Amino acid sequence: MKSTLENISEIPDIQDLVDTRCIPISRVGVHNVRFPITVLDKNNNIQNTVANWTMTVSLPANKKGTHMSRFLVLLEKFKNRLMDLSSFSEMNTNMLNLLNSENGDISASFPFFLEKKAPVSNVSSLMSYDVQINIRTFYNKTEFEIVVVVPVTSLCPCSKAISEYGAHNQRSNITLSITSNKLLSIHIEDLITLVEKEASCELWSILKRPDEKYVTEYAYNNPKFVEDLVRDLAFRIDTIFPYISKYRVEAENFESIHNHSAYAVIEKKINN
């Protein structure tokens, strides 16, 4: 009677067959994989959260398929690692070797939490932010991307100028993407803080009445159009990030007096 390993060796590996259509595939792999991830915050505190993973490689024209299970094997291998950009780089190298490919992409999106103190009462509460880490390798060139989505308050300058009292304000999402062809030495918290500083006002999960007064008046004294949000943030990025290769700043105001959003985006490539 044959052993289990001998039986496995006789099972055909269809993925390794030659494909006669001669059409290469740019990306093939796994998408929407929910899997744990462990990250460090700026103060070296561990955050255990859950990421949505996408992992792909390029497939040559003569190869029928890739080995899908190997992507999950790689996730298992790294599940106990603290995932920073260096770990993502190592993971990406492992993936290319494991799948015998020159090109590959790894993307992990996850909620990231910050403990914030309310501006007057100092009541602590957790705020969640959507974060995405991307790493791409294309013919021996690798780039790293960090994306943060930051909810803020924006107050309309026009509404303030034309109204005898009050002004309409709304919650807004500002999305900042920073890309570099080298490992970025920046913390997620620093990107979030950078975005919040350029809004009419930042947000907190818990506000007491003195805090609410502060937030309302702070935003009133700091009105910004959606255009102002992206321009002010882009100006700051140009000032403090000389080593990045490109960035994207996107703002969406969920208008409180319209049945639509106001939207603006700035994209810039930087020649280093």
mmCIF file with all atom_site columns, N, CA and C in Angstrom, residues 64 66 169 174 259:
data_model
loop_
_atom_site.group_PDB
_atom_site.id
_atom_site.type_symbol
_atom_site.label_atom_id
_atom_site.label_alt_id
_atom_site.label_comp_id
_atom_site.label_asym_id
_atom_site.label_entity_id
_atom_site.label_seq_id
_atom_site.pdbx_PDB_ins_code
_atom_site.Cartn_x
_atom_site.Cartn_y
_atom_site.Cartn_z
_atom_site.occupancy
_atom_site.B_iso_or_equiv
_atom_site.pdbx_formal_charge
_atom_site.auth_seq_id
_atom_site.auth_comp_id
_atom_site.auth_asym_id
_atom_site.auth_atom_id
_atom_site.pdbx_PDB_model_num
ATOM 1  N N  . LYS A 1 64  ? -0.173  28.182 -17.114 1.00 0.00 ? 64  LYS A N  1
ATOM 2  C CA . LYS A 1 64  ? -1.624  28.102 -16.999 1.00 0.00 ? 64  LYS A CA 1
ATOM 3  C C  . LYS A 1 64  ? -2.159  28.802 -15.758 1.00 0.00 ? 64  LYS A C  1
ATOM 4  N N  . THR A 1 66  ? -1.355  30.100 -11.252 1.00 0.00 ? 66  THR A N  1
ATOM 5  C CA . THR A 1 66  ? -0.465  30.281 -10.110 1.00 0.00 ? 66  THR A CA 1
ATOM 6  C C  . THR A 1 66  ? -0.911  29.361 -8.973  1.00 0.00 ? 66  THR A C  1
ATOM 7  N N  . ASN A 1 169 ? -21.681 73.360 8.607   1.00 0.00 ? 169 ASN A N  1
ATOM 8  C CA . ASN A 1 169 ? -20.472 72.552 8.654   1.00 0.00 ? 169 ASN A CA 1
ATOM 9  C C  . ASN A 1 169 ? -20.855 71.092 8.470   1.00 0.00 ? 169 ASN A C  1
ATOM 10 N N  . ILE A 1 174 ? -10.706 62.997 4.666   1.00 0.00 ? 174 ILE A N  1
ATOM 11 C CA . ILE A 1 174 ? -9.512  63.362 3.904   1.00 0.00 ? 174 ILE A CA 1
ATOM 12 C C  . ILE A 1 174 ? -8.642  62.120 3.775   1.00 0.00 ? 174 ILE A C  1
ATOM 13 N N  . ASN A 1 259 ? -27.681 67.420 -1.159  1.00 0.00 ? 259 ASN A N  1
ATOM 14 C CA . ASN A 1 259 ? -27.803 65.963 -1.288  1.00 0.00 ? 259 ASN A CA 1
ATOM 15 C C  . ASN A 1 259 ? -26.677 65.409 -2.145  1.00 0.00 ? 259 ASN A C  1
#
